[in-house]
CSV table of C-alpha atoms in Angstrom, one decimal:
chain,number,residue,atom,x,y,z
A,25,UNK,CA,30.8,-0.3,-23.0
A,26,UNK,CA,29.3,2.7,-21.3
A,27,UNK,CA,26.1,0.7,-20.6
A,28,UNK,CA,28.1,-2.1,-19.0
A,29,UNK,CA,30.0,0.3,-16.8
A,30,UNK,CA,26.8,2.0,-15.8
A,31,UNK,CA,25.2,-1.3,-14.8
A,32,UNK,CA,28.3,-2.3,-12.8
A,33,UNK,CA,28.2,1.1,-10.9
A,34,UNK,CA,24.5,0.6,-10.3
A,35,UNK,CA,25.1,-2.9,-8.9
A,36,UNK,CA,27.9,-1.6,-6.6
A,37,UNK,CA,25.6,1.1,-5.3
A,38,UNK,CA,22.9,-1.4,-4.6
A,39,UNK,CA,25.3,-3.7,-2.7
A,40,UNK,CA,26.4,-0.7,-0.7
A,41,UNK,CA,22.9,0.3,0.2
A,42,UNK,CA,21.9,-3.3,1.1
A,43,UNK,CA,25.0,-3.4,3.4
A,44,UNK,CA,24.0,-0.2,5.1
A,45,UNK,CA,20.4,-1.5,5.6
A,46,UNK,CA,21.6,-4.8,6.9
A,47,UNK,CA,23.8,-3.1,9.4
A,48,UNK,CA,20.9,-1.0,10.6
A,49,UNK,CA,18.6,-3.9,10.9
A,50,UNK,CA,21.2,-6.0,12.8
A,51,UNK,CA,21.8,-3.0,15.1
A,52,UNK,CA,18.1,-2.7,15.7
A,53,UNK,CA,17.9,-6.4,16.6
A,54,UNK,CA,20.9,-6.4,18.8
A,55,UNK,CA,21.6,-5.4,22.3
A,56,UNK,CA,19.7,-2.1,22.0
A,57,UNK,CA,16.5,-3.8,20.7
A,58,UNK,CA,14.8,-3.1,24.0
A,59,UNK,CA,15.2,0.6,23.4
A,60,UNK,CA,14.3,0.9,19.7
A,61,UNK,CA,12.1,-0.9,17.2
A,62,UNK,CA,13.2,-1.9,13.7
A,63,UNK,CA,12.6,1.0,11.4
A,64,UNK,CA,12.7,3.5,14.3
A,65,UNK,CA,15.5,5.9,15.2
A,66,UNK,CA,14.2,7.2,18.5
A,67,UNK,CA,13.8,5.4,21.8
A,68,UNK,CA,10.5,3.9,22.6
A,69,UNK,CA,8.3,5.9,24.9
A,70,UNK,CA,10.0,9.0,23.6
A,71,UNK,CA,7.3,10.5,21.4
A,72,UNK,CA,7.9,14.3,21.9
A,73,UNK,CA,4.2,14.8,21.4
A,74,UNK,CA,3.3,18.5,21.7
A,75,UNK,CA,1.0,19.6,24.5
A,76,UNK,CA,-2.5,20.5,23.2
A,77,UNK,CA,-2.0,24.2,24.0
A,78,UNK,CA,1.2,24.3,21.9
A,79,UNK,CA,-0.4,23.3,18.6
A,80,UNK,CA,-0.8,26.3,16.4
A,81,UNK,CA,-3.1,28.2,16.3
A,82,UNK,CA,-4.2,26.8,19.7
A,83,UNK,CA,-7.7,25.9,20.9
A,84,UNK,CA,-10.3,28.5,20.0
A,85,UNK,CA,-12.1,30.3,22.8
A,86,UNK,CA,-15.1,28.2,23.8
A,87,UNK,CA,-18.1,29.4,25.8
A,88,UNK,CA,-20.5,26.6,26.7
A,89,UNK,CA,-24.2,27.1,26.9
A,90,UNK,CA,-25.5,28.3,30.3
A,91,UNK,CA,-27.5,25.4,31.8
A,92,UNK,CA,-29.5,27.7,34.1
A,93,UNK,CA,-30.7,29.6,31.0
A,94,UNK,CA,-31.4,26.4,29.1
A,95,UNK,CA,-33.5,24.9,31.9
A,96,UNK,CA,-37.3,25.0,31.6
A,97,UNK,CA,-39.9,23.4,34.0
A,98,UNK,CA,-43.5,22.7,33.1
A,99,UNK,CA,-46.5,23.0,35.4
A,100,UNK,CA,-46.4,19.3,36.0
A,101,UNK,CA,-42.8,19.4,37.3
A,102,UNK,CA,-41.2,17.9,34.1
A,103,UNK,CA,-37.9,19.6,33.3
A,104,UNK,CA,-36.0,20.1,30.1
A,105,UNK,CA,-32.8,21.7,28.8
A,106,UNK,CA,-33.5,23.5,25.6
A,107,UNK,CA,-30.5,24.6,23.7
A,108,UNK,CA,-31.2,26.3,20.4
A,109,UNK,CA,-28.7,25.7,17.6
A,110,UNK,CA,-28.2,27.5,14.3
A,111,UNK,CA,-30.5,27.3,11.3
A,112,UNK,CA,-27.7,25.5,9.5
A,113,UNK,CA,-27.9,22.6,12.0
A,114,UNK,CA,-29.2,19.6,10.0
A,115,UNK,CA,-31.0,17.8,12.9
A,116,UNK,CA,-32.8,18.2,16.2
A,117,UNK,CA,-31.9,15.8,19.0
A,118,UNK,CA,-34.4,14.9,21.7
A,119,UNK,CA,-33.3,13.1,24.9
A,120,UNK,CA,-35.0,11.6,27.9
A,121,UNK,CA,-32.6,10.9,30.8
A,122,UNK,CA,-33.9,8.5,33.4
A,123,UNK,CA,-32.8,7.4,36.9
A,124,UNK,CA,-32.8,3.8,35.8
A,125,UNK,CA,-29.9,1.3,36.2
A,126,UNK,CA,-28.7,-1.6,38.3
A,127,UNK,CA,-27.7,0.7,41.1
A,128,UNK,CA,-31.3,1.9,41.4
A,129,UNK,CA,-32.7,-1.7,41.7
A,130,UNK,CA,-33.9,-2.7,45.2
A,131,UNK,CA,-34.1,-6.2,46.7
A,132,UNK,CA,-36.2,-8.4,44.4
A,133,UNK,CA,-35.8,-6.1,41.4
A,134,UNK,CA,-32.6,-7.5,39.8
A,135,UNK,CA,-32.9,-7.2,36.0
A,136,UNK,CA,-35.8,-4.7,36.2
A,137,UNK,CA,-33.9,-1.8,34.8
A,138,UNK,CA,-32.9,-3.6,31.5
A,139,UNK,CA,-36.4,-5.0,31.1
A,140,UNK,CA,-37.9,-1.5,31.6
A,141,UNK,CA,-35.7,0.0,29.0
A,142,UNK,CA,-36.6,-2.9,26.6
A,143,UNK,CA,-40.3,-2.2,27.2
A,144,UNK,CA,-39.9,1.5,26.6
A,145,UNK,CA,-38.0,1.0,23.3
A,146,UNK,CA,-39.9,-1.9,21.8
A,147,UNK,CA,-43.6,-1.8,22.9
A,148,UNK,CA,-44.2,1.9,22.7
A,149,UNK,CA,-46.7,3.9,24.8
A,150,UNK,CA,-49.7,2.1,26.2
A,151,UNK,CA,-52.8,2.3,24.0
A,152,UNK,CA,-51.0,3.7,21.0
A,153,UNK,CA,-52.9,3.1,17.7
A,154,UNK,CA,-49.7,2.5,15.6
A,155,UNK,CA,-46.7,0.3,16.5
A,156,UNK,CA,-43.6,2.0,17.7
A,157,UNK,CA,-41.6,0.8,14.7
A,158,UNK,CA,-44.0,2.5,12.3
A,159,UNK,CA,-43.9,5.8,14.1
A,160,UNK,CA,-40.1,5.7,14.2
A,161,UNK,CA,-40.0,4.8,10.5
A,162,UNK,CA,-42.3,7.8,9.7
A,163,UNK,CA,-39.9,10.0,11.5
A,164,UNK,CA,-36.9,8.5,9.8
A,165,UNK,CA,-35.3,7.9,13.2
A,166,UNK,CA,-34.2,5.1,15.5
A,167,UNK,CA,-34.6,5.1,19.3
A,168,UNK,CA,-31.1,4.7,20.8
A,169,UNK,CA,-31.1,3.6,24.5
A,170,UNK,CA,-27.8,4.0,26.4
A,171,UNK,CA,-27.7,2.2,29.8
A,172,UNK,CA,-25.3,2.7,32.6
A,173,UNK,CA,-25.2,1.6,36.3
A,174,UNK,CA,-26.9,4.7,37.6
A,175,UNK,CA,-28.7,6.3,34.6
A,176,UNK,CA,-30.1,5.6,31.2
A,177,UNK,CA,-31.1,7.8,28.3
A,178,UNK,CA,-33.2,7.5,25.2
A,179,UNK,CA,-32.6,9.7,22.2
A,180,UNK,CA,-34.1,10.6,18.8
A,181,UNK,CA,-32.4,12.6,16.1
A,182,UNK,CA,-34.9,14.0,13.5
A,183,UNK,CA,-35.2,16.6,10.8
A,184,UNK,CA,-36.1,20.1,12.1
A,185,UNK,CA,-39.7,19.8,10.7
A,186,UNK,CA,-40.3,16.6,12.7
A,187,UNK,CA,-39.1,17.7,16.2
A,188,UNK,CA,-42.6,18.3,17.7
A,189,UNK,CA,-43.9,14.9,16.7
A,190,UNK,CA,-40.7,13.3,17.9
A,191,UNK,CA,-40.9,15.1,21.3
A,192,UNK,CA,-44.5,14.1,21.7
A,193,UNK,CA,-43.5,10.5,21.1
A,194,UNK,CA,-40.7,10.6,23.6
A,195,UNK,CA,-42.9,12.0,26.3
A,196,UNK,CA,-45.5,9.4,25.6
A,197,UNK,CA,-43.0,6.6,25.9
A,198,UNK,CA,-41.8,7.6,29.4
A,199,UNK,CA,-45.1,8.9,30.6
A,200,UNK,CA,-47.3,5.9,29.6
A,201,UNK,CA,-45.0,2.9,29.3
A,202,UNK,CA,-46.7,-0.3,28.2
A,203,UNK,CA,-45.7,-2.7,31.0
A,204,UNK,CA,-47.3,-5.7,29.4
A,205,UNK,CA,-47.6,-8.5,32.0
A,206,UNK,CA,-47.3,-11.3,29.5
A,207,UNK,CA,-44.1,-9.9,28.1
A,208,UNK,CA,-42.7,-9.4,31.6
A,209,UNK,CA,-43.5,-12.9,32.7
A,210,UNK,CA,-41.9,-14.4,29.5
A,211,UNK,CA,-38.7,-12.4,30.1
A,212,UNK,CA,-35.5,-13.9,31.4
A,213,UNK,CA,-32.3,-12.1,31.9
A,214,UNK,CA,-29.6,-12.9,29.4
A,215,UNK,CA,-25.9,-13.6,29.9
A,216,UNK,CA,-25.0,-9.9,30.1
A,217,UNK,CA,-22.8,-9.7,27.1
A,218,UNK,CA,-23.8,-9.0,23.5
A,219,UNK,CA,-21.9,-11.8,21.7
A,220,UNK,CA,-19.3,-14.4,22.8
A,221,UNK,CA,-16.7,-12.0,21.3
A,222,UNK,CA,-17.3,-8.6,20.0
A,223,UNK,CA,-14.2,-6.5,20.3
A,224,UNK,CA,-13.3,-4.6,23.5
A,225,UNK,CA,-15.9,-1.9,23.5
A,226,UNK,CA,-19.1,-1.4,25.5
A,227,UNK,CA,-20.8,-2.9,28.5
A,228,UNK,CA,-21.2,-6.2,26.6
A,229,UNK,CA,-17.5,-7.0,26.5
A,230,UNK,CA,-17.6,-10.5,27.8
A,231,UNK,CA,-14.4,-10.5,29.9
A,232,UNK,CA,-15.7,-7.3,31.6
A,233,UNK,CA,-19.0,-9.1,32.5
A,234,UNK,CA,-17.1,-12.2,33.7
A,235,UNK,CA,-14.8,-10.0,35.8
A,236,UNK,CA,-17.8,-8.1,37.4
A,237,UNK,CA,-19.4,-11.4,38.3
A,238,UNK,CA,-16.2,-12.8,39.9
A,239,UNK,CA,-15.2,-9.8,41.9
A,240,UNK,CA,-18.6,-8.6,43.1
A,241,UNK,CA,-21.7,-9.8,41.4
A,242,UNK,CA,-25.0,-7.8,41.1
A,243,UNK,CA,-25.4,-4.8,41.0
A,244,UNK,CA,-22.0,-4.3,39.6
A,245,UNK,CA,-22.5,-7.3,37.3
A,246,UNK,CA,-25.7,-8.1,35.4
A,247,UNK,CA,-28.1,-10.5,37.1
A,248,UNK,CA,-27.4,-14.2,36.7
A,249,UNK,CA,-28.6,-15.5,33.3
A,250,UNK,CA,-32.2,-16.8,33.4
A,251,UNK,CA,-33.3,-14.6,36.3
A,252,UNK,CA,-37.0,-13.9,36.2
A,253,UNK,CA,-38.3,-10.3,36.8
A,254,UNK,CA,-41.7,-9.9,38.3
A,255,UNK,CA,-44.3,-7.5,37.1
A,256,UNK,CA,-44.4,-6.0,40.6
A,257,UNK,CA,-40.6,-5.2,40.4
A,258,UNK,CA,-41.0,-3.5,37.0
A,259,UNK,CA,-44.0,-1.5,38.1
A,260,UNK,CA,-42.2,-0.4,41.3
A,261,UNK,CA,-39.1,0.8,39.4
A,262,UNK,CA,-41.2,2.6,36.8
A,263,UNK,CA,-43.2,4.3,39.5
A,264,UNK,CA,-40.0,5.6,41.1
A,265,UNK,CA,-38.2,6.5,38.0
A,266,UNK,CA,-40.8,7.7,35.4
A,267,UNK,CA,-42.6,10.4,37.4
A,268,UNK,CA,-42.8,13.9,35.9
A,269,UNK,CA,-40.2,15.3,38.2
A,270,UNK,CA,-37.8,12.4,37.7
A,271,UNK,CA,-37.4,12.4,33.9
A,272,UNK,CA,-35.2,15.1,32.4
A,273,UNK,CA,-35.5,16.0,28.8
A,274,UNK,CA,-33.1,17.6,26.4
A,275,UNK,CA,-34.0,19.4,23.2
A,276,UNK,CA,-31.1,20.7,21.0
A,277,UNK,CA,-30.9,22.0,17.5
A,278,UNK,CA,-32.6,24.6,15.2
A,279,UNK,CA,-35.7,25.1,17.3
A,280,UNK,CA,-37.7,28.0,18.7
A,281,UNK,CA,-37.5,27.9,22.5
A,282,UNK,CA,-41.0,29.4,22.8
A,283,UNK,CA,-42.4,26.7,20.6
A,284,UNK,CA,-40.6,23.9,22.5
A,285,UNK,CA,-41.8,25.2,25.9
A,286,UNK,CA,-45.4,25.3,24.5
A,287,UNK,CA,-45.1,21.8,23.1
A,288,UNK,CA,-43.6,20.4,26.4
A,289,UNK,CA,-46.3,22.0,28.5
A,290,UNK,CA,-49.0,20.5,26.4
A,291,UNK,CA,-47.4,17.0,26.3
A,292,UNK,CA,-46.7,16.8,30.0
A,293,UNK,CA,-49.9,18.5,31.4
A,294,UNK,CA,-51.5,16.3,34.1
A,295,UNK,CA,-48.4,14.0,34.4
A,296,UNK,CA,-48.2,13.0,38.1
A,297,UNK,CA,-45.2,13.9,40.3
A,298,UNK,CA,-43.4,11.3,42.4
A,299,UNK,CA,-44.4,12.7,45.7
A,300,UNK,CA,-41.3,11.5,47.5
A,301,UNK,CA,-37.5,12.0,47.3
A,302,UNK,CA,-35.7,9.7,44.9
A,303,UNK,CA,-33.7,7.1,46.8
A,304,UNK,CA,-29.9,7.4,46.3
A,305,UNK,CA,-28.5,4.8,44.0
A,306,UNK,CA,-26.6,2.1,45.8
A,307,UNK,CA,-22.8,2.1,46.1
A,308,UNK,CA,-20.6,-0.9,45.3
A,309,UNK,CA,-18.8,-2.1,48.4
A,310,UNK,CA,-15.6,-3.7,47.1
A,311,UNK,CA,-13.9,-6.4,49.1
A,312,UNK,CA,-10.6,-5.6,50.8
A,313,UNK,CA,-8.8,-8.1,48.7
A,314,UNK,CA,-9.2,-9.6,45.2
A,315,UNK,CA,-11.0,-12.7,46.5
A,316,UNK,CA,-14.3,-12.0,44.8
A,317,UNK,CA,-17.8,-13.1,45.9
A,318,UNK,CA,-16.9,-16.8,45.8
A,319,UNK,CA,-14.1,-16.4,48.3
A,320,UNK,CA,-11.5,-17.7,45.9
A,321,UNK,CA,-8.0,-16.3,46.4
A,322,UNK,CA,-7.2,-16.4,42.7
A,323,UNK,CA,-6.5,-13.2,40.8
A,324,UNK,CA,-6.8,-15.0,37.4
A,325,UNK,CA,-9.7,-16.6,35.6
A,326,UNK,CA,-9.9,-18.1,32.2
A,327,UNK,CA,-13.0,-18.7,30.1
A,328,UNK,CA,-13.0,-21.0,27.1
A,329,UNK,CA,-14.8,-19.3,24.2
A,330,UNK,CA,-14.7,-20.1,20.5
A,331,UNK,CA,-13.0,-17.2,19.0
A,332,UNK,CA,-10.1,-16.2,16.6
A,333,UNK,CA,-8.6,-14.0,19.3
A,334,UNK,CA,-8.3,-13.8,23.1
A,335,UNK,CA,-9.8,-10.9,25.0
A,336,UNK,CA,-8.7,-9.5,28.4
A,337,UNK,CA,-10.2,-7.6,31.3
A,338,UNK,CA,-8.1,-6.6,34.3
A,339,UNK,CA,-9.7,-4.6,37.0
A,340,UNK,CA,-11.1,-4.0,40.5
A,341,UNK,CA,-14.3,-2.5,42.0
A,342,UNK,CA,-14.3,0.8,43.8
A,343,UNK,CA,-16.8,2.4,46.2
A,344,UNK,CA,-17.8,6.0,46.2
A,345,UNK,CA,-15.0,8.2,45.0
A,346,UNK,CA,-14.6,11.5,46.9
A,347,UNK,CA,-15.2,14.6,44.9
A,348,UNK,CA,-11.6,15.7,45.7
A,349,UNK,CA,-10.3,12.6,43.9
A,350,UNK,CA,-12.3,12.8,40.7
A,351,UNK,CA,-10.2,15.1,38.5
A,352,UNK,CA,-6.9,13.5,39.4
A,353,UNK,CA,-8.4,10.0,38.8
A,354,UNK,CA,-9.5,11.1,35.3
A,355,UNK,CA,-6.1,12.5,34.6
A,356,UNK,CA,-4.6,9.2,35.7
A,357,UNK,CA,-7.0,7.4,33.4
A,358,UNK,CA,-5.7,9.2,30.4
A,359,UNK,CA,-2.0,8.8,31.3
A,360,UNK,CA,-2.3,5.1,32.0
A,361,UNK,CA,-4.3,4.5,28.8
A,362,UNK,CA,-1.6,6.3,26.9
A,363,UNK,CA,1.1,4.2,28.5
A,364,UNK,CA,-0.8,1.0,27.9
A,365,UNK,CA,-1.1,1.7,24.3
A,366,UNK,CA,2.6,2.6,24.0
A,367,UNK,CA,3.7,-0.6,25.7
A,368,UNK,CA,1.2,-3.0,24.0
A,369,UNK,CA,0.7,-1.5,20.5
A,370,UNK,CA,3.6,0.8,19.6
A,371,UNK,CA,6.5,-1.0,21.4
A,372,UNK,CA,5.4,-4.5,20.7
A,373,UNK,CA,2.6,-4.6,18.2
A,374,UNK,CA,0.5,-6.9,20.4
A,375,UNK,CA,-2.9,-5.2,20.1
A,376,UNK,CA,-4.7,-2.5,18.3
A,377,UNK,CA,-5.9,-1.1,21.6
A,378,UNK,CA,-5.0,-1.4,25.3
A,379,UNK,CA,-7.3,1.0,27.2
A,380,UNK,CA,-8.0,1.9,30.8
A,381,UNK,CA,-11.4,3.1,32.1
A,382,UNK,CA,-12.8,4.6,35.3
A,383,UNK,CA,-16.4,4.6,36.4
A,384,UNK,CA,-18.7,7.3,35.0
A,385,UNK,CA,-21.4,7.0,37.8
A,386,UNK,CA,-22.5,10.0,39.8
A,387,UNK,CA,-20.9,8.7,43.0
A,388,UNK,CA,-17.8,7.4,41.2
A,389,UNK,CA,-18.5,3.8,42.2
A,390,UNK,CA,-18.0,1.0,39.7
A,391,UNK,CA,-15.1,-0.8,37.9
A,392,UNK,CA,-11.6,0.3,37.2
A,393,UNK,CA,-10.8,-1.6,34.1
A,394,UNK,CA,-8.0,-2.4,31.6
A,395,UNK,CA,-9.5,-3.7,28.3
A,396,UNK,CA,-7.4,-5.3,25.6
A,397,UNK,CA,-7.1,-8.4,23.3
A,398,UNK,CA,-5.1,-9.9,20.5
A,399,UNK,CA,-4.0,-13.0,18.7
A,400,UNK,CA,-3.6,-16.2,20.8
A,401,UNK,CA,0.2,-15.7,21.0
A,402,UNK,CA,-0.3,-12.1,22.2
A,403,UNK,CA,-2.6,-12.8,25.1
A,404,UNK,CA,-0.1,-13.8,27.8
A,405,UNK,CA,2.3,-10.9,26.9
A,406,UNK,CA,-0.6,-8.5,26.9
A,407,UNK,CA,-1.6,-9.5,30.5
A,408,UNK,CA,2.0,-9.2,31.6
A,409,UNK,CA,2.8,-5.9,30.1
A,410,UNK,CA,-0.5,-4.4,31.0
A,411,UNK,CA,0.0,-5.3,34.7
A,412,UNK,CA,3.5,-3.9,34.4
A,413,UNK,CA,2.1,-0.6,33.4
A,414,UNK,CA,-0.3,-0.6,36.3
A,415,UNK,CA,2.6,-1.5,38.6
A,416,UNK,CA,4.7,1.3,37.2
A,417,UNK,CA,1.9,3.9,37.7
A,418,UNK,CA,1.5,2.6,41.3
A,419,UNK,CA,5.2,2.7,42.0
A,420,UNK,CA,6.0,5.8,44.2
A,421,UNK,CA,9.5,6.0,42.6
A,422,UNK,CA,8.3,6.0,39.0
A,423,UNK,CA,7.5,9.6,38.0
A,424,UNK,CA,4.5,11.1,36.2
A,425,UNK,CA,5.7,13.9,34.1
A,426,UNK,CA,4.3,17.4,33.7
A,427,UNK,CA,4.0,16.7,29.9
A,428,UNK,CA,1.9,13.7,30.5
A,429,UNK,CA,-0.4,15.6,32.9
A,430,UNK,CA,-0.6,18.5,30.4
A,431,UNK,CA,-1.7,16.2,27.6
A,432,UNK,CA,-4.3,14.6,29.9
A,433,UNK,CA,-5.7,18.0,30.9
A,434,UNK,CA,-5.9,19.1,27.3
A,435,UNK,CA,-7.7,15.9,26.3
A,436,UNK,CA,-10.2,16.0,29.2
A,437,UNK,CA,-11.1,19.7,28.8
A,438,UNK,CA,-10.5,20.6,25.1
A,439,UNK,CA,-11.7,17.2,23.7
A,440,UNK,CA,-14.1,15.3,26.0
A,441,UNK,CA,-15.7,18.1,28.0
A,442,UNK,CA,-15.8,20.6,25.1
A,443,UNK,CA,-17.2,18.0,22.7
A,444,UNK,CA,-20.0,17.2,25.1
A,445,UNK,CA,-21.2,20.8,25.1
A,446,UNK,CA,-20.0,22.3,21.8
A,447,UNK,CA,-23.1,21.5,19.7
A,448,UNK,CA,-26.7,22.2,20.8
A,449,UNK,CA,-27.6,18.6,20.1
A,450,UNK,CA,-24.9,17.3,22.4
A,451,UNK,CA,-25.2,20.0,25.1
A,452,UNK,CA,-28.9,19.4,25.7
A,453,UNK,CA,-28.4,15.7,26.3
A,454,UNK,CA,-25.3,16.2,28.4
A,455,UNK,CA,-27.2,18.6,30.7
A,456,UNK,CA,-30.2,16.2,31.0
A,457,UNK,CA,-28.0,13.2,31.9
A,458,UNK,CA,-25.9,15.2,34.3
A,459,UNK,CA,-29.0,16.5,36.1
A,460,UNK,CA,-30.3,12.9,36.5
A,461,UNK,CA,-27.0,11.5,37.6
A,462,UNK,CA,-25.9,14.3,40.0
A,463,UNK,CA,-29.0,16.4,40.7
A,464,UNK,CA,-27.4,19.5,39.2
A,465,UNK,CA,-25.0,20.6,36.5
A,466,UNK,CA,-22.5,22.2,39.0
A,467,UNK,CA,-20.0,19.4,38.8
A,468,UNK,CA,-20.1,19.5,34.9
A,469,UNK,CA,-19.6,23.2,34.7
A,470,UNK,CA,-16.8,23.3,37.3
A,471,UNK,CA,-14.9,20.4,35.7
A,472,UNK,CA,-12.3,22.3,33.6
A,473,UNK,CA,-11.1,24.3,36.6
A,474,UNK,CA,-10.7,21.2,38.7
A,475,UNK,CA,-8.9,19.3,35.9
A,476,UNK,CA,-6.5,22.2,35.2
A,477,UNK,CA,-5.5,22.2,38.9
A,478,UNK,CA,-4.3,18.6,38.9
A,479,UNK,CA,-0.5,18.2,39.3
A,480,UNK,CA,1.8,15.2,38.8
A,481,UNK,CA,2.0,14.8,42.6
A,482,UNK,CA,-1.8,14.6,42.7
A,483,UNK,CA,-1.8,11.8,40.1
A,484,UNK,CA,0.8,9.8,41.9
A,485,UNK,CA,-1.1,10.1,45.2
A,486,UNK,CA,-4.3,8.8,43.4
A,487,UNK,CA,-2.4,6.0,41.8
A,488,UNK,CA,-1.0,4.9,45.1
A,489,UNK,CA,-4.6,4.7,46.5
A,490,UNK,CA,-6.4,3.1,43.6
A,491,UNK,CA,-3.9,1.1,41.5
A,492,UNK,CA,-2.5,-1.5,43.8
A,493,UNK,CA,-1.9,-4.4,41.4
A,494,UNK,CA,-2.5,-6.9,44.2
A,495,UNK,CA,-6.2,-5.8,44.2
A,496,UNK,CA,-6.6,-6.3,40.4
A,497,UNK,CA,-8.2,-9.4,39.0
A,498,UNK,CA,-7.6,-10.7,35.4
A,499,UNK,CA,-10.1,-12.5,33.1
A,500,UNK,CA,-9.0,-14.0,29.8
A,501,UNK,CA,-11.7,-15.2,27.4
A,502,UNK,CA,-11.0,-17.0,24.2
A,503,UNK,CA,-9.8,-20.3,22.6
A,504,UNK,CA,-7.8,-21.4,25.7
A,505,UNK,CA,-6.1,-24.5,24.1
A,506,UNK,CA,-4.7,-22.3,21.4
A,507,UNK,CA,-3.8,-19.5,23.8
A,508,UNK,CA,-2.0,-21.9,26.1
A,509,UNK,CA,0.0,-23.5,23.3
A,510,UNK,CA,0.9,-20.2,21.6
A,511,UNK,CA,4.2,-18.4,22.0
A,512,UNK,CA,5.0,-15.0,20.7
A,513,UNK,CA,8.2,-15.1,18.6
A,514,UNK,CA,9.6,-12.0,20.3
A,515,UNK,CA,7.9,-12.2,23.7
A,516,UNK,CA,7.3,-15.9,24.3
A,517,UNK,CA,5.5,-15.7,27.6
A,518,UNK,CA,3.1,-18.6,28.3
A,519,UNK,CA,-0.4,-18.2,29.8
A,520,UNK,CA,0.5,-20.9,32.4
A,521,UNK,CA,3.3,-18.6,33.7
A,522,UNK,CA,0.8,-15.8,34.1
A,523,UNK,CA,-1.7,-18.1,35.9
A,524,UNK,CA,1.0,-19.4,38.2
A,525,UNK,CA,2.0,-15.8,39.2
A,526,UNK,CA,-1.5,-14.6,39.7
A,527,UNK,CA,-2.9,-17.7,41.3
A,528,UNK,CA,-5.2,-20.5,40.2
A,529,UNK,CA,-8.8,-21.2,41.5
């Protein structure tokens, strides 16, 4: 008897709980569904995230290495930033930063930068007795090139006992490159992207490359696929970029400065200087409208690509960015990226990531870019809601809060900037790349003060100047038939509607 009563009471409690849950779910799907999500009790966009400085115990005091003390110049004019780590550091990182990139290419040299980096990292030094792959295998290292529009760098991370051999190899590579004529003549530029679809990261993100081609072309975009590069073009670029006074090295880790200086002097002795000033890299000259190089008035382009998902790039080209705008533009970048992810991922579950990028070149020229992607039914809503966030940031009546600016300042200084200088391995490479890109490290070391001075009004002023949605072009790449037919069950926006709004070719 007691058992039956207990079961009946349990059943009654279960019915009551289910009723409460059902009432909550119905309330979440009712008239207030635009303010809350199922399973959430607070309004969307209201995160109450603490500012970085409020998180106990707060950021530790940080003193970056002094670049002037780290700098060393050999008798040949080669320069290096030597940053000694602690004996507990497991590796030594060696970096060679080079003034190589599409913005350094002159007329007739399109594609020469990528080819030169390929030669440096695959053929090894001219006249070497052992192949580069064998020498790297003996060091237990790989040679990681990173290419950007106005600079490139090669890096090796090795055990402390191997740093001298690795340094000698790195100097040999850039001092005596094997510019094999047969390899150069057989070379043809590729499509500019790594794979048809490979996530949203990196320069090889296909919609980004397609966007660059449509709004400007080379040198913002890679050269057209199949372009030949002449041996003369590669030699000319190498002559300008690989002289002793053009390459900047970085050595960071548990090393003796005196021993590194001695090794650098021996490895670079007799290396010729350039003998002339390095020409300034070119600056992208964006069109006044979103017409692109072909003169088409469309702000939307679709590329049919076999893929499980659709991928999106939304952006515009910018010319040289004044120094006075740089810090506020970087703060804007963080705030807009945060808003994009709230709108696309947290509010609507449309994507894993919806990001915004600004150029990293020394002059600030390049591409302002929204990157995202998702399932076919999510593509059209992602375009719409991403553009909505750009519009909201551009709207003079839509505020930027002090809390948003504080989070951005904390991220830029206590995360990005500090991380680039916190370890000897990273600081040495950061100094080298900054010296190649800007000619000094003054901008880098003064960055925290400029960021901390940014206000919400500064961000709104920059947004009004740089984020006019009418100047942004959208590229969608993916299985277009599936994307056009798909409808999201909660946000059933069609790709055809987006095309009609932005314009067809």
